[in-house]
Amino acid sequence: MNVPPSTIESAARTSPAALMRVALLGLIAIGVVLRVVNLDGVDSRSPDERAYTRYARGIVDQGPGAIPALVAQFERDPGNWAYPPPTRIGYVWLVAAAMKVGGVRDESAGAAVSCLFSCLSLALVAWFGWRFFNPWIALFATAFLAFSVGELGMAQRAWLDAPLGFLGLLLAYLTCEITRSPRRVLLYAAWLAVGAYSLLTKESAVLSCGLCALWLLGMLVVRERSWKTVALLILGGLASLAATLLVWGLLAHGIAPSLSALKHVLSGRSAAGSYPERYCSGPWFQFFYLLWIVGPATAAFALLGTVAAALPHPPSGCREAVGQIADPRAAQVAALVALGFCAFAAFVPNFQYLRIVSPADGCYCLLAGLGLWSLLSLVRRVLPVADYRALLVLVVAGTVVAAARDYRTFRSIVVNTGMQDLAVRMIRGAMQR
């Protein structure tokens, strides 16, 4: 049977994109498998996990009416102030729902929630990269996130950081969507809803909201010159914050108990001799060193990607092979979020642990993908096509080796040691570095 030439040409044009989609789906599947198989690799649970599980059990047994009693109990005993407060109801509700659906009452319910949202982050970073960068960057970013030591560590624990990481990435994604289409009102509504739920999940979400809001306000003032939209965004943000306080007030029978619980947590973090001071503190450069030792390839390429994002025009040396960046402003959003969280962890005392930067993990890996692609685009300018294709094969092989190294690091320092946190001094001690 003769096939029309137009059909052959069409297949030739679409096959690279189709192969990229298959490769991307394959990477997501590998990342999901790695997260699921490691759910049973936890022999003991941390105090934070036990606290979240206790709160969720109270809601399962008594409904939302259990929260005032949980808050009052937390408030009465200063020994509780070193642990998460029950006001982080965005996550506690999810764990309670998982308990009801799965018929379990232990920490495995929270771990299942973490695993699910870590898998969702994989899918979202792939879509984020494909839509706003290009397929190769999406592929590299997904690979970096799939084997991330921090992400794998959070996915097996009943911590709220994996869900918060997904929410932070979703907030950055919606920020890019609004930047592309600033007149779509529904995008603002979605952004405000995600921001409000993030604040109900953990207090540090204010950093995600603040960084993304700063970008949007700058975009609306400088590019759009739309003061009406600026006013509406500010009013919407205030309304979102008021809704968060209202939920706290309704569930805890007043806003004061919730704010008091938050104050105790913050004071407990800064107390002399506290757990954060012993395990999550050190000179500012120690946190960047932590990122290097747990994922050297990701850290190196993320630094290069940050430099590329700061350039007025994206690298464009390999347009035929991988295409241009769809929207260079997305790289700038990713850089703003990643740098903001890394600076917070590095320079604010007692916050040097991998979990604190979970809302920026997706952006960090997108920057790493951008950095690797930028390097390839520069090399493409001086290499013949055949040599460049051979280089791509070597790069893919090198990425596989780096991924295997990161996964081995995760198994050896997190799983095999039974590490109950991802604090800088714990990781450096386990790695003897």
Coordinates of C-alpha atoms in Angstrom, one line a residue:
M1 CA 0.0 0.0 0.0
N2 CA 1.4 3.4 -1.0
V3 CA 1.4 6.0 1.7
P4 CA 1.0 9.6 0.6
P5 CA 4.1 11.7 1.0
S6 CA 2.3 14.3 3.1
T7 CA 1.4 11.5 5.6
I8 CA 5.1 10.5 5.9
E9 CA 6.2 14.1 6.3
S10 CA 3.6 14.7 9.0
A11 CA 4.7 11.6 10.9
A12 CA 8.3 12.7 10.7
R13 CA 7.4 16.1 12.1
T14 CA 5.3 14.7 15.0
S15 CA 7.4 11.7 16.0
P16 CA 10.0 13.7 18.0
A17 CA 7.3 15.4 20.1
A18 CA 5.5 12.0 20.5
L19 CA 8.8 10.4 21.7
M20 CA 9.3 13.3 24.2
R21 CA 5.8 12.7 25.6
V22 CA 6.5 9.0 26.0
A23 CA 9.8 9.7 27.7
L24 CA 8.2 12.3 30.0
L25 CA 5.4 9.9 31.0
G26 CA 8.0 7.2 31.5
L27 CA 10.0 9.5 33.9
I28 CA 6.8 10.3 35.8
A29 CA 6.0 6.6 36.1
I30 CA 9.5 5.9 37.4
G31 CA 9.2 8.7 39.9
V32 CA 5.9 7.4 41.1
V33 CA 7.3 3.9 41.5
L34 CA 10.2 5.1 43.5
R35 CA 7.9 6.9 45.9
V36 CA 5.5 4.1 46.3
V37 CA 8.1 1.4 46.9
N38 CA 9.8 3.4 49.6
L39 CA 6.6 3.9 51.6
D40 CA 7.4 0.8 53.6
G41 CA 11.0 1.8 54.2
V42 CA 10.2 3.7 57.4
D43 CA 10.8 1.8 60.7
S44 CA 10.1 4.7 63.1
R45 CA 8.0 7.9 63.0
S46 CA 9.2 11.3 64.0
P47 CA 7.4 13.4 66.7
D48 CA 6.0 15.7 64.0
E49 CA 4.4 12.7 62.2
R50 CA 2.9 11.5 65.5
A51 CA 1.5 14.9 66.2
Y52 CA -0.2 15.3 62.8
T53 CA -1.6 11.8 63.1
R54 CA -3.0 12.5 66.6
Y55 CA -4.8 15.6 65.3
A56 CA -6.2 13.7 62.4
R57 CA -7.5 10.9 64.6
G58 CA -9.3 13.5 66.8
I59 CA -11.1 14.9 63.7
V60 CA -12.0 11.4 62.5
D61 CA -13.4 10.5 65.9
Q62 CA -15.1 13.8 66.8
G63 CA -15.4 15.8 63.6
P64 CA -14.2 19.4 63.3
G65 CA -15.5 20.0 66.8
A66 CA -12.3 18.3 68.1
I67 CA -10.1 21.2 66.9
P68 CA -10.8 23.6 69.8
A69 CA -9.9 20.9 72.3
L70 CA -6.7 20.1 70.4
V71 CA -5.8 23.8 70.3
A72 CA -6.5 24.2 74.0
Q73 CA -4.4 21.1 74.8
F74 CA -1.6 22.4 72.7
E75 CA -1.8 25.8 74.4
R76 CA -1.7 24.4 78.0
D77 CA 1.4 22.3 77.8
P78 CA 4.7 24.2 76.9
G79 CA 6.1 20.8 76.0
N80 CA 3.9 20.8 72.9
W81 CA 5.3 24.0 71.6
A82 CA 8.3 22.4 69.9
Y83 CA 5.9 20.4 67.7
P84 CA 3.5 21.4 64.9
P85 CA 0.3 23.1 66.1
P86 CA -3.2 21.7 65.3
T87 CA -4.0 24.9 63.4
R88 CA -2.4 23.5 60.2
I89 CA -5.7 22.1 59.3
G90 CA -5.2 22.2 55.6
Y91 CA -3.0 19.1 56.0
V92 CA -4.7 17.6 59.0
W93 CA -8.0 17.5 57.1
L94 CA -6.3 15.6 54.2
V95 CA -4.9 13.0 56.6
A96 CA -8.2 12.6 58.3
A97 CA -9.8 12.0 54.9
A98 CA -7.1 9.5 54.1
M99 CA -7.9 7.7 57.4
K100 CA -11.5 7.4 56.5
V101 CA -11.0 6.3 53.0
G102 CA -8.2 3.8 53.8
G103 CA -9.5 2.6 57.1
V104 CA -6.2 3.2 58.9
R105 CA -5.5 5.2 62.0
D106 CA -1.7 5.4 62.1
E107 CA 1.0 7.4 60.3
S108 CA 0.6 5.5 57.1
A109 CA -2.4 7.7 56.2
G110 CA -0.3 10.8 56.3
A111 CA 2.5 9.1 54.4
A112 CA 0.0 8.1 51.7
V113 CA -1.1 11.8 51.4
S114 CA 2.6 12.9 51.1
C115 CA 3.3 10.2 48.5
L116 CA 0.2 11.3 46.4
F117 CA 1.1 15.0 46.4
S118 CA 4.7 14.3 45.6
C119 CA 3.5 12.3 42.6
L120 CA 1.2 15.1 41.6
S121 CA 4.2 17.5 41.8
L122 CA 6.0 15.3 39.3
A123 CA 3.1 15.6 36.8
L124 CA 2.8 19.3 37.4
V125 CA 6.5 20.1 36.9
A126 CA 6.3 18.2 33.7
W127 CA 3.3 20.2 32.4
F128 CA 4.8 23.4 33.7
G129 CA 8.1 22.8 31.9
W130 CA 6.3 21.7 28.7
R131 CA 3.9 24.7 28.6
F132 CA 6.2 27.5 29.6
F133 CA 9.7 26.3 28.7
N134 CA 10.2 23.5 26.2
P135 CA 10.0 19.7 26.1
W136 CA 13.7 19.1 26.8
I137 CA 13.6 21.3 29.9
A138 CA 10.4 19.6 31.0
L139 CA 12.2 16.2 30.6
F140 CA 15.3 17.3 32.5
A141 CA 13.3 19.0 35.3
T142 CA 11.1 15.9 35.8
A143 CA 14.2 13.7 36.0
F144 CA 15.8 16.0 38.6
L145 CA 12.6 16.0 40.7
A146 CA 11.9 12.3 40.3
F147 CA 15.2 11.5 42.0
S148 CA 15.4 14.4 44.4
V149 CA 16.7 13.3 47.9
G150 CA 14.4 15.9 49.6
E151 CA 11.3 14.9 47.6
L152 CA 11.9 11.2 48.1
G153 CA 12.4 11.8 51.8
M154 CA 9.2 13.8 52.2
A155 CA 7.1 11.4 50.1
Q156 CA 7.6 8.5 52.6
R157 CA 6.8 10.5 55.8
A158 CA 3.5 11.9 57.4
W159 CA 4.7 15.4 57.0
L160 CA 2.8 18.3 55.4
D161 CA 5.8 19.4 53.3
A162 CA 5.0 17.3 50.1
P163 CA 1.4 18.7 49.9
L164 CA 2.8 22.2 50.6
G165 CA 5.4 21.7 47.9
F166 CA 2.6 20.9 45.4
L167 CA 0.7 24.0 46.4
G168 CA 3.8 26.1 46.1
L169 CA 4.5 24.8 42.6
L170 CA 0.8 25.3 41.7
L171 CA 0.9 28.9 42.9
A172 CA 4.0 29.5 40.8
Y173 CA 2.3 27.9 37.8
L174 CA -0.8 30.0 38.2
T175 CA 1.4 33.1 38.5
C176 CA 2.9 32.3 35.0
E177 CA -0.6 31.7 33.6
I178 CA -1.7 35.1 34.9
T179 CA 1.4 36.7 33.5
R180 CA 0.6 35.2 30.1
S181 CA -3.1 36.1 30.2
P182 CA -3.6 38.9 32.8
R183 CA -7.2 39.6 31.9
R184 CA -8.5 36.1 32.8
V185 CA -10.4 36.7 36.0
L186 CA -10.8 33.0 36.9
L187 CA -7.0 32.6 37.1
Y188 CA -6.9 35.2 39.9
A189 CA -9.7 33.4 41.7
A190 CA -7.7 30.1 41.5
W191 CA -4.5 31.8 42.6
L192 CA -6.2 33.3 45.7
A193 CA -7.9 30.0 46.6
V194 CA -4.6 28.1 46.4
G195 CA -2.9 30.8 48.4
A196 CA -5.5 30.7 51.1
Y197 CA -5.3 26.9 51.4
S198 CA -1.6 27.1 51.5
L199 CA -1.8 29.4 54.5
L200 CA -4.1 26.9 56.2
T201 CA -1.5 24.2 55.6
K202 CA 1.6 25.9 57.0
E203 CA 2.6 29.4 58.0
S204 CA 5.7 29.5 55.8
A205 CA 3.3 29.5 52.8
V206 CA 3.2 33.3 53.3
L207 CA 6.6 33.3 51.5
S208 CA 5.2 31.6 48.4
C209 CA 2.2 33.9 48.4
G210 CA 4.4 37.0 49.0
L211 CA 6.9 36.2 46.3
C212 CA 4.3 35.4 43.6
A213 CA 2.2 38.4 44.6
L214 CA 5.3 40.6 44.3
W215 CA 5.8 39.3 40.8
L216 CA 2.2 39.9 39.8
L217 CA 2.0 43.4 41.2
G218 CA 5.2 44.3 39.4
M219 CA 3.9 42.9 36.2
L220 CA 0.5 44.6 36.5
V221 CA 2.2 48.0 37.3
V222 CA 5.1 48.0 34.9
R223 CA 3.7 46.1 31.9
E224 CA -0.1 46.3 32.1
R225 CA -0.3 49.6 33.9
S226 CA -3.7 48.4 35.2
W227 CA -4.2 50.1 38.5
K228 CA -7.7 48.7 38.7
T229 CA -6.4 45.1 38.5
V230 CA -3.7 45.9 41.1
A231 CA -6.4 47.2 43.5
L232 CA -8.5 44.1 42.9
L233 CA -5.5 41.8 43.5
I234 CA -4.7 43.5 46.8
L235 CA -8.3 43.4 47.9
G236 CA -8.5 39.8 46.9
G237 CA -5.4 39.0 48.8
L238 CA -6.8 40.7 51.9
A239 CA -10.0 38.8 51.5
S240 CA -8.1 35.6 51.2
L241 CA -6.2 36.3 54.4
A242 CA -9.4 37.3 56.1
A243 CA -11.0 34.0 55.0
T244 CA -8.0 32.1 56.5
L245 CA -8.4 33.9 59.8
L246 CA -12.1 33.2 59.7
V247 CA -11.6 29.5 59.2
W248 CA -9.2 29.5 62.1
G249 CA -11.6 31.4 64.2
L250 CA -14.6 29.2 63.5
L251 CA -12.7 26.0 64.1
A252 CA -10.8 27.1 67.1
H253 CA -13.6 29.1 68.7
G254 CA -11.7 32.3 68.2
I255 CA -8.7 33.6 66.3
A256 CA -6.6 34.3 69.5
P257 CA -5.9 30.6 70.3
S258 CA -4.7 30.0 66.7
L259 CA -2.4 33.0 66.8
S260 CA -1.1 32.1 70.2
A261 CA -0.3 28.6 68.9
L262 CA 1.6 30.1 66.0
K263 CA 3.5 32.4 68.4
H264 CA 4.6 29.4 70.6
V265 CA 5.9 27.5 67.5
L266 CA 8.0 30.5 66.3
S267 CA 9.3 31.2 69.8
G268 CA 10.1 27.5 70.2
R269 CA 12.2 27.5 67.0
S270 CA 14.4 30.3 68.2
A271 CA 14.8 29.1 71.8
A272 CA 18.4 28.5 72.9
G273 CA 19.3 24.8 72.9
S274 CA 16.1 23.9 70.9
Y275 CA 16.0 21.1 68.3
P276 CA 16.2 23.6 65.4
E277 CA 19.2 25.4 66.9
R278 CA 21.0 22.0 67.4
Y279 CA 20.2 20.5 64.0
C280 CA 19.0 23.2 61.6
S281 CA 21.5 26.0 62.2
G282 CA 24.9 27.1 61.0
P283 CA 26.6 29.6 58.7
W284 CA 24.5 30.8 55.8
F285 CA 26.7 29.0 53.1
Q286 CA 26.1 25.7 54.8
F287 CA 22.6 25.4 53.3
F288 CA 23.9 25.9 49.8
Y289 CA 26.5 23.2 50.6
L290 CA 23.7 21.0 51.7
L291 CA 22.0 21.4 48.3
W292 CA 25.3 20.5 46.6
I293 CA 26.0 17.3 48.6
V294 CA 22.5 15.8 48.2
G295 CA 22.3 16.6 44.4
P296 CA 25.4 18.1 42.9
A297 CA 24.2 18.0 39.3
T298 CA 20.9 19.6 40.1
A299 CA 22.6 22.3 42.2
A300 CA 25.2 23.1 39.5
F301 CA 22.6 23.3 36.7
A302 CA 20.1 25.2 38.8
L303 CA 22.8 27.9 39.4
L304 CA 23.4 28.0 35.6
G305 CA 19.6 28.2 35.0
T306 CA 19.3 31.1 37.4
V307 CA 22.0 33.0 35.5
A308 CA 20.1 32.2 32.2
A309 CA 16.8 33.4 33.7
A310 CA 18.4 36.7 34.6
L311 CA 19.5 37.3 31.0
P312 CA 17.3 39.7 28.9
H313 CA 16.9 37.0 26.2
P314 CA 17.0 33.2 26.7
P315 CA 19.7 31.1 25.1
S316 CA 18.7 30.1 21.6
G317 CA 21.6 28.1 20.1
C318 CA 19.6 24.9 19.5
R319 CA 16.3 26.0 18.2
E320 CA 16.0 23.2 15.6
A321 CA 16.7 20.5 18.2
V322 CA 14.7 21.6 21.3
G323 CA 12.9 24.8 20.4
Q324 CA 12.9 28.1 22.1
I325 CA 11.7 28.8 25.7
A326 CA 7.9 29.3 25.3
D327 CA 7.9 32.1 27.9
P328 CA 11.1 33.5 29.4
R329 CA 9.2 35.2 32.1
A330 CA 8.4 31.8 33.6
A331 CA 12.1 31.2 34.1
Q332 CA 12.2 34.5 36.1
V333 CA 9.2 33.5 38.2
A334 CA 11.0 30.2 39.0
A335 CA 14.2 32.0 39.9
L336 CA 12.4 34.4 42.2
V337 CA 10.6 31.6 44.1
A338 CA 13.7 29.3 44.3
L339 CA 16.0 32.1 45.4
G340 CA 13.5 33.5 47.9
F341 CA 13.2 30.1 49.7
C342 CA 16.9 29.3 49.5
A343 CA 17.7 32.8 51.0
F344 CA 15.1 32.2 53.7
A345 CA 16.6 28.9 54.7
A346 CA 20.2 30.1 54.5
F347 CA 19.9 33.5 56.3
V348 CA 17.0 33.1 58.8
P349 CA 18.4 31.3 61.9
N350 CA 17.4 27.7 62.5
F351 CA 15.7 26.9 59.2
Q352 CA 18.4 25.0 57.4
Y353 CA 16.6 21.8 56.5
L354 CA 15.3 20.5 53.1
R355 CA 11.7 20.4 54.1
I356 CA 11.5 24.2 54.4
V357 CA 12.2 24.7 50.7
S358 CA 9.6 22.2 49.5
P359 CA 7.4 24.9 47.9
A360 CA 10.4 25.8 45.7
D361 CA 11.5 22.2 44.8
G362 CA 9.6 22.2 41.5
C363 CA 11.0 25.7 40.5
Y364 CA 14.5 24.6 41.5
C365 CA 14.3 21.6 39.2
L366 CA 12.9 23.7 36.4
L367 CA 15.9 26.0 36.8
A368 CA 18.2 23.0 36.7
G369 CA 16.5 21.8 33.5
L370 CA 16.9 25.3 32.0
G371 CA 20.6 25.4 33.0
L372 CA 21.3 22.1 31.3
W373 CA 19.4 23.1 28.2
S374 CA 21.2 26.4 28.1
L375 CA 24.6 24.7 28.2
L376 CA 23.5 22.4 25.4
S377 CA 22.2 25.4 23.3
L378 CA 25.6 27.1 23.6
V379 CA 27.5 24.0 22.6
R380 CA 25.1 23.4 19.7
R381 CA 26.4 26.6 18.0
V382 CA 29.8 25.1 17.5
L383 CA 29.1 21.4 16.9
P384 CA 28.0 19.7 13.7
V385 CA 24.6 18.1 13.9
A386 CA 25.9 14.6 14.1
D387 CA 28.3 15.5 17.0
Y388 CA 25.5 17.3 18.8
R389 CA 23.2 14.3 18.6
A390 CA 26.0 12.2 20.0
L391 CA 26.4 14.7 22.8
L392 CA 22.7 14.5 23.6
V393 CA 23.1 10.8 24.1
L394 CA 26.0 11.4 26.5
V395 CA 24.0 14.0 28.3
V396 CA 21.1 11.6 28.7
A397 CA 23.4 8.9 30.0
G398 CA 25.1 11.4 32.4
T399 CA 21.6 12.4 33.7
V400 CA 20.9 8.8 34.4
V401 CA 24.1 8.4 36.3
A402 CA 23.4 11.6 38.3
A403 CA 19.9 10.3 39.1
A404 CA 21.3 7.0 40.2
R405 CA 23.7 8.8 42.4
D406 CA 21.0 10.9 44.0
Y407 CA 18.8 7.8 44.6
R408 CA 21.7 5.9 46.2
T409 CA 22.3 9.0 48.5
F410 CA 18.6 8.9 49.5
R411 CA 18.7 5.2 50.3
S412 CA 22.0 5.4 52.2
I413 CA 21.5 8.5 54.3
V414 CA 17.7 8.6 54.7
V415 CA 16.3 5.1 54.5
N416 CA 19.2 3.0 55.8
T417 CA 19.8 5.3 58.8
G418 CA 16.2 5.8 59.7
M419 CA 16.7 9.5 59.6
Q420 CA 13.6 11.3 61.1
D421 CA 14.2 14.7 59.6
L422 CA 16.1 16.3 56.7
A423 CA 18.1 18.8 58.8
V424 CA 21.5 20.0 57.6
R425 CA 23.5 18.6 60.5
M426 CA 21.8 15.2 60.3
I427 CA 22.5 14.9 56.6
R428 CA 26.1 16.2 56.9
G429 CA 26.7 13.8 59.8
A430 CA 25.3 10.8 57.9
M431 CA 27.4 11.7 54.8
Q432 CA 30.4 12.6 57.0
R433 CA 30.8 15.9 55.1

